[in-house]
Amino acid sequence: MRTIDDFVSSSPFEIVEPAAQCSPFVFNSPHSGTAYPRSFLNSSRLDSSSIRRSEDTFVDELFAGVVELGAPLMRAHFPRAFLDVNREPYELDPAMFSGRLPAYVNARSIRVAGGLGTIARVVADSEEIYRDRLPVAEGLDRIERIYKPYHAALRDRLAETMANFGVAVLVDCHSMPSTARGLENRPRPDLIIGDRFGTSCAPGLADTAIALLSDLGYHVGRNRPYAGGYITEHYGRPQSGLHALQIEVNRGLYMDEQRFRKTAGFDALAQDLALFAERLMALALYSGAVADAAE
């Protein structure tokens, strides 16, 4: 975690580019940001540890090996507790704000009801983030200055990939707590592949991803409880040659979830994920996983 003045002097996100893009894959890590604006921390009622509970800490580093394999990696620097780009642009809770939100705001989504809208009311363990209500202008400013440019950059990178390869595959990278509240005695899978129940990518792509990870010795789930969020749903248009796949990594494999530190398992997992990505990129087109779109 680092504290910054704002996202004017500090870049809110970046795309780490390979020397040359060798495949139609684009990787994205929208929740791994750890740069916290000072004003945001001052407005929060949470301590520096609690406010990080929504982070996908180190996920961008886990997947960093894809760049050497010829795939771009987009990653957020802003934290999910500050702004969530894996939501619709205006999933906002009126109770969080002082003043009237615009009429086009989606205030009734399930995610807003759970406190995890575009601007979250709570962190992942349901602790309230803010001491007081936010000015409407501040919330809308985050969307204009960070959310919209983030998605514009992602759209452009996918469009460029489509133009160059005739097909594009977006892999949206996330992490999940090792246990769920109330289910502490029931371990989660090592990884979960989400394809929005077969709608965000060709079925063969998800099948191939699961088979490759299973061959590496991991326990892999599919769609439950993470089928993919807004990014997977919004960008996944397999009938048009744009495929989107979500991957959730169990944090217990690579980090101390209380201290936000890497454990001894980090390096081995990062190597396995690079091997997985290399094999997936090699097999996806030639195994027929996205063949229909490529033809």
mmCIF file of C-alpha atoms in Angstrom:
data_model
loop_
_atom_site.group_PDB
_atom_site.id
_atom_site.type_symbol
_atom_site.label_atom_id
_atom_site.label_comp_id
_atom_site.label_asym_id
_atom_site.label_seq_id
_atom_site.Cartn_x
_atom_site.Cartn_y
_atom_site.Cartn_z
ATOM 1 C CA MET A 1 0.000 0.000 0.000
ATOM 2 C CA ARG A 2 1.219 3.496 -0.818
ATOM 3 C CA THR A 3 -0.332 6.886 -0.209
ATOM 4 C CA ILE A 4 -0.506 9.422 -3.030
ATOM 5 C CA ASP A 5 -1.749 12.991 -3.390
ATOM 6 C CA ASP A 6 -4.181 12.277 -6.236
ATOM 7 C CA PHE A 7 -4.629 10.574 -9.601
ATOM 8 C CA VAL A 8 -3.755 13.724 -11.488
ATOM 9 C CA SER A 9 -0.065 13.644 -10.590
ATOM 10 C CA SER A 10 -0.090 9.818 -10.358
ATOM 11 C CA SER A 11 -1.284 7.582 -13.181
ATOM 12 C CA PRO A 12 -4.447 5.625 -12.236
ATOM 13 C CA PHE A 13 -3.628 2.662 -14.504
ATOM 14 C CA GLU A 14 -1.239 1.394 -17.146
ATOM 15 C CA ILE A 15 -0.930 -1.153 -19.916
ATOM 16 C CA VAL A 16 2.315 -3.087 -19.738
ATOM 17 C CA GLU A 17 3.140 -3.832 -23.355
ATOM 18 C CA PRO A 18 5.190 -6.733 -24.687
ATOM 19 C CA ALA A 19 8.010 -6.095 -27.147
ATOM 20 C CA ALA A 20 5.571 -7.435 -29.744
ATOM 21 C CA GLN A 21 2.089 -8.841 -29.267
ATOM 22 C CA CYS A 22 2.327 -12.440 -30.424
ATOM 23 C CA SER A 23 -1.202 -13.659 -29.730
ATOM 24 C CA PRO A 24 -4.755 -12.292 -29.548
ATOM 25 C CA PHE A 25 -4.749 -12.373 -25.733
ATOM 26 C CA VAL A 26 -5.105 -9.315 -23.486
ATOM 27 C CA PHE A 27 -4.832 -9.738 -19.713
ATOM 28 C CA ASN A 28 -6.470 -7.343 -17.252
ATOM 29 C CA SER A 29 -6.081 -6.876 -13.493
ATOM 30 C CA PRO A 30 -8.683 -4.271 -12.459
ATOM 31 C CA HIS A 31 -8.603 -4.792 -8.675
ATOM 32 C CA SER A 32 -4.900 -5.067 -7.807
ATOM 33 C CA GLY A 33 -4.317 -1.338 -7.274
ATOM 34 C CA THR A 34 -2.653 -0.295 -4.023
ATOM 35 C CA ALA A 35 -2.254 3.503 -4.454
ATOM 36 C CA TYR A 36 -4.569 5.265 -1.998
ATOM 37 C CA PRO A 37 -5.269 9.000 -2.321
ATOM 38 C CA ARG A 38 -4.633 10.809 0.935
ATOM 39 C CA SER A 39 -8.020 12.539 0.853
ATOM 40 C CA PHE A 40 -9.760 9.171 0.413
ATOM 41 C CA LEU A 41 -7.988 7.706 3.450
ATOM 42 C CA ASN A 42 -8.918 10.799 5.485
ATOM 43 C CA SER A 43 -12.587 10.361 4.565
ATOM 44 C CA SER A 44 -12.634 6.699 5.624
ATOM 45 C CA ARG A 45 -13.503 5.300 9.014
ATOM 46 C CA LEU A 46 -11.327 2.239 8.403
ATOM 47 C CA ASP A 47 -7.717 1.653 9.362
ATOM 48 C CA SER A 48 -5.025 1.008 6.764
ATOM 49 C CA SER A 49 -5.454 -2.752 6.987
ATOM 50 C CA SER A 50 -9.242 -2.980 6.926
ATOM 51 C CA ILE A 51 -9.608 -0.698 3.916
ATOM 52 C CA ARG A 52 -7.528 -3.141 1.856
ATOM 53 C CA ARG A 53 -9.924 -6.084 2.206
ATOM 54 C CA SER A 54 -11.310 -5.606 -1.294
ATOM 55 C CA GLU A 55 -7.904 -5.614 -2.997
ATOM 56 C CA ASP A 56 -6.803 -8.352 -5.355
ATOM 57 C CA THR A 57 -3.368 -7.876 -3.867
ATOM 58 C CA PHE A 58 -0.420 -9.037 -6.036
ATOM 59 C CA VAL A 59 -2.648 -10.353 -8.837
ATOM 60 C CA ASP A 60 -0.964 -8.107 -11.400
ATOM 61 C CA GLU A 61 2.382 -9.544 -10.274
ATOM 62 C CA LEU A 62 1.094 -13.112 -10.444
ATOM 63 C CA PHE A 63 0.231 -12.615 -14.109
ATOM 64 C CA ALA A 64 3.195 -10.408 -15.021
ATOM 65 C CA GLY A 65 4.813 -13.288 -16.900
ATOM 66 C CA VAL A 66 2.284 -12.963 -19.733
ATOM 67 C CA VAL A 67 4.088 -9.857 -20.996
ATOM 68 C CA GLU A 68 7.218 -11.828 -21.849
ATOM 69 C CA LEU A 69 4.949 -14.290 -23.647
ATOM 70 C CA GLY A 70 3.736 -11.541 -25.962
ATOM 71 C CA ALA A 71 0.474 -10.462 -24.307
ATOM 72 C CA PRO A 72 -0.307 -6.982 -22.924
ATOM 73 C CA LEU A 73 -1.278 -6.683 -19.254
ATOM 74 C CA MET A 74 -3.549 -3.854 -18.131
ATOM 75 C CA ARG A 75 -3.513 -3.087 -14.430
ATOM 76 C CA ALA A 76 -5.166 -0.582 -12.127
ATOM 77 C CA HIS A 77 -3.163 1.491 -9.665
ATOM 78 C CA PHE A 78 -6.275 2.811 -7.899
ATOM 79 C CA PRO A 79 -7.806 0.496 -5.275
ATOM 80 C CA ARG A 80 -11.156 -1.188 -5.676
ATOM 81 C CA ALA A 81 -12.409 0.474 -2.487
ATOM 82 C CA PHE A 82 -11.936 3.837 -4.229
ATOM 83 C CA LEU A 83 -13.491 2.898 -7.578
ATOM 84 C CA ASP A 84 -14.595 -0.399 -9.114
ATOM 85 C CA VAL A 85 -14.267 -0.623 -12.898
ATOM 86 C CA ASN A 86 -15.784 -4.128 -12.795
ATOM 87 C CA ARG A 87 -19.219 -2.519 -12.415
ATOM 88 C CA GLU A 88 -21.488 -0.573 -14.712
ATOM 89 C CA PRO A 89 -20.338 3.049 -14.925
ATOM 90 C CA TYR A 90 -23.125 4.358 -12.701
ATOM 91 C CA GLU A 91 -24.074 1.672 -10.183
ATOM 92 C CA LEU A 92 -24.368 4.093 -7.274
ATOM 93 C CA ASP A 93 -26.110 4.069 -3.910
ATOM 94 C CA PRO A 94 -28.037 7.334 -3.280
ATOM 95 C CA ALA A 95 -27.698 6.832 0.482
ATOM 96 C CA MET A 96 -23.933 7.321 0.154
ATOM 97 C CA PHE A 97 -24.135 10.789 -1.321
ATOM 98 C CA SER A 98 -25.122 14.272 -0.256
ATOM 99 C CA GLY A 99 -27.138 15.722 -3.088
ATOM 100 C CA ARG A 100 -29.202 14.204 -5.878
ATOM 101 C CA LEU A 101 -27.686 11.690 -8.249
ATOM 102 C CA PRO A 102 -28.467 11.959 -11.993
ATOM 103 C CA ALA A 103 -31.579 10.142 -13.208
ATOM 104 C CA TYR A 104 -29.538 7.727 -15.328
ATOM 105 C CA VAL A 105 -27.860 6.172 -12.276
ATOM 106 C CA ASN A 106 -28.598 2.487 -11.653
ATOM 107 C CA ALA A 107 -29.417 2.593 -7.950
ATOM 108 C CA ARG A 108 -31.269 -0.735 -7.793
ATOM 109 C CA SER A 109 -28.751 -3.338 -8.850
ATOM 110 C CA ILE A 110 -27.981 -6.278 -6.595
ATOM 111 C CA ARG A 111 -24.407 -5.036 -6.335
ATOM 112 C CA VAL A 112 -25.515 -1.633 -5.105
ATOM 113 C CA ALA A 113 -27.801 -3.306 -2.573
ATOM 114 C CA GLY A 114 -24.797 -5.245 -1.289
ATOM 115 C CA GLY A 115 -22.744 -2.076 -0.920
ATOM 116 C CA LEU A 116 -20.384 -2.947 -3.775
ATOM 117 C CA GLY A 117 -21.350 -0.593 -6.568
ATOM 118 C CA THR A 118 -19.091 1.444 -8.834
ATOM 119 C CA ILE A 119 -18.170 3.441 -5.756
ATOM 120 C CA ALA A 120 -18.372 0.948 -2.935
ATOM 121 C CA ARG A 121 -20.054 1.643 0.382
ATOM 122 C CA VAL A 122 -18.307 -1.272 2.102
ATOM 123 C CA VAL A 123 -15.144 -3.307 1.754
ATOM 124 C CA ALA A 124 -15.333 -7.015 1.025
ATOM 125 C CA ASP A 125 -16.075 -8.025 4.617
ATOM 126 C CA SER A 126 -19.024 -5.580 4.777
ATOM 127 C CA GLU A 127 -17.334 -2.873 6.871
ATOM 128 C CA GLU A 128 -18.538 0.630 6.031
ATOM 129 C CA ILE A 129 -15.862 2.696 4.294
ATOM 130 C CA TYR A 130 -16.903 6.323 4.817
ATOM 131 C CA ARG A 131 -17.471 8.458 7.885
ATOM 132 C CA ASP A 132 -19.818 10.843 6.101
ATOM 133 C CA ARG A 133 -21.734 11.086 2.851
ATOM 134 C CA LEU A 134 -19.770 11.921 -0.281
ATOM 135 C CA PRO A 135 -20.560 14.943 -2.442
ATOM 136 C CA VAL A 136 -22.222 13.800 -5.656
ATOM 137 C CA ALA A 137 -19.645 15.757 -7.671
ATOM 138 C CA GLU A 138 -16.806 13.758 -6.138
ATOM 139 C CA GLY A 139 -18.358 10.441 -7.063
ATOM 140 C CA LEU A 140 -19.091 11.517 -10.630
ATOM 141 C CA ASP A 141 -15.582 12.944 -10.942
ATOM 142 C CA ARG A 142 -14.021 9.553 -10.185
ATOM 143 C CA ILE A 143 -16.106 8.023 -12.956
ATOM 144 C CA GLU A 144 -15.204 10.748 -15.482
ATOM 145 C CA ARG A 145 -11.498 10.935 -14.662
ATOM 146 C CA ILE A 146 -10.682 7.260 -14.052
ATOM 147 C CA TYR A 147 -13.491 4.821 -14.891
ATOM 148 C CA LYS A 148 -14.218 6.094 -18.396
ATOM 149 C CA PRO A 149 -10.540 6.454 -19.428
ATOM 150 C CA TYR A 150 -9.844 2.953 -18.075
ATOM 151 C CA HIS A 151 -12.542 1.363 -20.179
ATOM 152 C CA ALA A 152 -11.656 3.504 -23.193
ATOM 153 C CA ALA A 153 -8.072 2.228 -23.003
ATOM 154 C CA LEU A 154 -9.229 -1.372 -22.600
ATOM 155 C CA ARG A 155 -11.648 -1.060 -25.529
ATOM 156 C CA ASP A 156 -8.951 0.424 -27.722
ATOM 157 C CA ARG A 157 -6.491 -2.344 -26.842
ATOM 158 C CA LEU A 158 -9.053 -5.037 -27.621
ATOM 159 C CA ALA A 159 -10.043 -3.312 -30.887
ATOM 160 C CA GLU A 160 -6.389 -3.158 -31.924
ATOM 161 C CA THR A 161 -6.007 -6.842 -31.107
ATOM 162 C CA MET A 162 -9.104 -7.704 -33.135
ATOM 163 C CA ALA A 163 -7.763 -5.695 -36.065
ATOM 164 C CA ASN A 164 -4.415 -7.470 -35.943
ATOM 165 C CA PHE A 165 -5.559 -11.032 -35.282
ATOM 166 C CA GLY A 166 -9.208 -11.188 -36.347
ATOM 167 C CA VAL A 167 -10.127 -12.367 -32.848
ATOM 168 C CA ALA A 168 -9.414 -11.223 -29.282
ATOM 169 C CA VAL A 169 -9.426 -12.970 -25.907
ATOM 170 C CA LEU A 170 -9.694 -10.928 -22.712
ATOM 171 C CA VAL A 171 -8.586 -12.698 -19.528
ATOM 172 C CA ASP A 172 -9.844 -10.797 -16.483
ATOM 173 C CA CYS A 173 -7.686 -11.651 -13.470
ATOM 174 C CA HIS A 174 -8.916 -11.607 -9.864
ATOM 175 C CA SER A 175 -8.360 -13.173 -6.463
ATOM 176 C CA MET A 176 -10.719 -14.507 -3.825
ATOM 177 C CA PRO A 177 -10.462 -15.047 -0.051
ATOM 178 C CA SER A 178 -9.470 -18.570 0.861
ATOM 179 C CA THR A 179 -12.685 -19.001 2.852
ATOM 180 C CA ALA A 180 -16.124 -17.417 2.742
ATOM 181 C CA ARG A 181 -17.813 -15.915 5.785
ATOM 182 C CA GLY A 182 -19.871 -18.583 7.472
ATOM 183 C CA LEU A 183 -18.153 -21.321 5.460
ATOM 184 C CA GLU A 184 -14.737 -21.283 7.114
ATOM 185 C CA ASN A 185 -14.610 -25.084 7.264
ATOM 186 C CA ARG A 186 -15.345 -25.484 3.569
ATOM 187 C CA PRO A 187 -12.233 -24.714 1.493
ATOM 188 C CA ARG A 188 -12.660 -23.020 -1.843
ATOM 189 C CA PRO A 189 -11.143 -24.294 -5.089
ATOM 190 C CA ASP A 190 -7.632 -23.161 -5.941
ATOM 191 C CA LEU A 191 -8.943 -21.326 -8.992
ATOM 192 C CA ILE A 192 -12.316 -20.592 -10.545
ATOM 193 C CA ILE A 193 -12.865 -20.016 -14.246
ATOM 194 C CA GLY A 194 -15.844 -17.809 -15.085
ATOM 195 C CA ASP A 195 -17.478 -17.555 -18.509
ATOM 196 C CA ARG A 196 -20.878 -16.155 -17.504
ATOM 197 C CA PHE A 197 -22.309 -19.662 -17.796
ATOM 198 C CA GLY A 198 -21.152 -20.114 -21.356
ATOM 199 C CA THR A 199 -22.129 -16.688 -22.715
ATOM 200 C CA SER A 200 -18.900 -14.637 -22.590
ATOM 201 C CA CYS A 201 -16.604 -16.890 -24.615
ATOM 202 C CA ALA A 202 -16.591 -19.992 -26.772
ATOM 203 C CA PRO A 203 -17.188 -23.034 -24.516
ATOM 204 C CA GLY A 204 -13.968 -24.633 -25.695
ATOM 205 C CA LEU A 205 -11.914 -21.762 -24.298
ATOM 206 C CA ALA A 206 -13.172 -22.257 -20.743
ATOM 207 C CA ASP A 207 -12.880 -26.038 -21.124
ATOM 208 C CA THR A 208 -9.265 -25.683 -22.252
ATOM 209 C CA ALA A 209 -8.408 -23.302 -19.390
ATOM 210 C CA ILE A 210 -9.866 -25.672 -16.796
ATOM 211 C CA ALA A 211 -8.107 -28.687 -18.281
ATOM 212 C CA LEU A 212 -4.728 -26.916 -18.349
ATOM 213 C CA LEU A 213 -4.984 -25.753 -14.740
ATOM 214 C CA SER A 214 -6.170 -29.186 -13.614
ATOM 215 C CA ASP A 215 -3.199 -30.777 -15.379
ATOM 216 C CA LEU A 216 -0.946 -28.510 -13.321
ATOM 217 C CA GLY A 217 -2.430 -30.049 -10.177
ATOM 218 C CA TYR A 218 -4.957 -27.392 -9.171
ATOM 219 C CA HIS A 219 -8.524 -27.871 -7.995
ATOM 220 C CA VAL A 220 -10.516 -25.770 -10.454
ATOM 221 C CA GLY A 221 -14.125 -24.628 -10.230
ATOM 222 C CA ARG A 222 -16.361 -23.129 -12.912
ATOM 223 C CA ASN A 223 -18.672 -20.137 -12.509
ATOM 224 C CA ARG A 224 -19.614 -20.729 -8.878
ATOM 225 C CA PRO A 225 -19.538 -18.503 -6.981
ATOM 226 C CA TYR A 226 -17.722 -16.269 -9.495
ATOM 227 C CA ALA A 227 -19.097 -16.378 -13.043
ATOM 228 C CA GLY A 228 -17.545 -13.057 -14.082
ATOM 229 C CA GLY A 229 -18.484 -9.464 -13.392
ATOM 230 C CA TYR A 230 -19.293 -6.489 -15.571
ATOM 231 C CA ILE A 231 -16.043 -6.673 -17.550
ATOM 232 C CA THR A 232 -16.513 -10.310 -18.532
ATOM 233 C CA GLU A 233 -20.182 -9.774 -19.331
ATOM 234 C CA HIS A 234 -19.738 -6.480 -21.167
ATOM 235 C CA TYR A 235 -16.775 -7.380 -23.359
ATOM 236 C CA GLY A 236 -17.577 -11.020 -23.993
ATOM 237 C CA ARG A 237 -19.097 -11.197 -27.469
ATOM 238 C CA PRO A 238 -17.994 -14.593 -28.767
ATOM 239 C CA GLN A 239 -20.300 -14.391 -31.775
ATOM 240 C CA SER A 240 -18.277 -11.337 -32.861
ATOM 241 C CA GLY A 241 -14.895 -12.890 -32.172
ATOM 242 C CA LEU A 242 -14.322 -11.169 -28.812
ATOM 243 C CA HIS A 243 -14.027 -13.691 -25.976
ATOM 244 C CA ALA A 244 -13.847 -12.849 -22.260
ATOM 245 C CA LEU A 245 -12.822 -15.209 -19.502
ATOM 246 C CA GLN A 246 -12.471 -14.524 -15.773
ATOM 247 C CA ILE A 247 -9.986 -16.283 -13.528
ATOM 248 C CA GLU A 248 -10.149 -16.125 -9.727
ATOM 249 C CA VAL A 249 -7.104 -17.203 -7.718
ATOM 250 C CA ASN A 250 -7.391 -18.388 -4.115
ATOM 251 C CA ARG A 251 -5.341 -15.976 -1.989
ATOM 252 C CA GLY A 252 -4.391 -18.749 0.381
ATOM 253 C CA LEU A 253 -2.101 -20.119 -2.330
ATOM 254 C CA TYR A 254 0.240 -17.154 -2.394
ATOM 255 C CA MET A 255 -0.258 -14.593 0.389
ATOM 256 C CA ASP A 256 -0.835 -13.966 4.066
ATOM 257 C CA GLU A 257 -4.352 -12.577 3.876
ATOM 258 C CA GLN A 258 -4.138 -10.736 7.200
ATOM 259 C CA ARG A 259 -0.747 -9.080 6.671
ATOM 260 C CA PHE A 260 -0.929 -8.591 2.895
ATOM 261 C CA ARG A 261 2.403 -10.304 2.372
ATOM 262 C CA LYS A 262 3.548 -12.841 -0.170
ATOM 263 C CA THR A 263 4.120 -16.351 1.144
ATOM 264 C CA ALA A 264 6.506 -19.033 -0.043
ATOM 265 C CA GLY A 265 3.911 -20.228 -2.552
ATOM 266 C CA PHE A 266 3.939 -17.025 -4.594
ATOM 267 C CA ASP A 267 6.828 -17.782 -6.948
ATOM 268 C CA ALA A 268 5.686 -21.314 -7.755
ATOM 269 C CA LEU A 269 2.148 -20.110 -8.471
ATOM 270 C CA ALA A 270 3.394 -17.267 -10.684
ATOM 271 C CA GLN A 271 5.483 -19.763 -12.664
ATOM 272 C CA ASP A 272 2.506 -22.090 -13.037
ATOM 273 C CA LEU A 273 0.251 -19.247 -14.193
ATOM 274 C CA ALA A 274 2.829 -18.222 -16.786
ATOM 275 C CA LEU A 275 2.994 -21.820 -17.998
ATOM 276 C CA PHE A 276 -0.806 -21.967 -18.047
ATOM 277 C CA ALA A 277 -0.988 -18.731 -20.059
ATOM 278 C CA GLU A 278 1.636 -19.940 -22.517
ATOM 279 C CA ARG A 279 -0.227 -23.192 -23.121
ATOM 280 C CA LEU A 280 -3.636 -21.504 -23.299
ATOM 281 C CA MET A 281 -2.416 -18.966 -25.834
ATOM 282 C CA ALA A 282 -0.836 -21.727 -27.908
ATOM 283 C CA LEU A 283 -3.814 -24.066 -27.765
ATOM 284 C CA ALA A 284 -6.809 -21.730 -27.891
ATOM 285 C CA LEU A 285 -6.732 -21.004 -31.606
ATOM 286 C CA TYR A 286 -5.322 -24.317 -32.790
ATOM 287 C CA SER A 287 -7.485 -26.585 -30.669
ATOM 288 C CA GLY A 288 -10.672 -25.039 -32.003
ATOM 289 C CA ALA A 289 -11.424 -23.236 -28.730
ATOM 290 C CA VAL A 290 -12.040 -19.986 -30.632
ATOM 291 C CA ALA A 291 -11.830 -21.401 -34.155
ATOM 292 C CA ASP A 292 -15.315 -20.353 -35.236
ATOM 293 C CA ALA A 293 -14.530 -16.712 -34.533
ATOM 294 C CA ALA A 294 -11.143 -16.892 -36.224
ATOM 295 C CA GLU A 295 -12.493 -18.294 -39.484
#
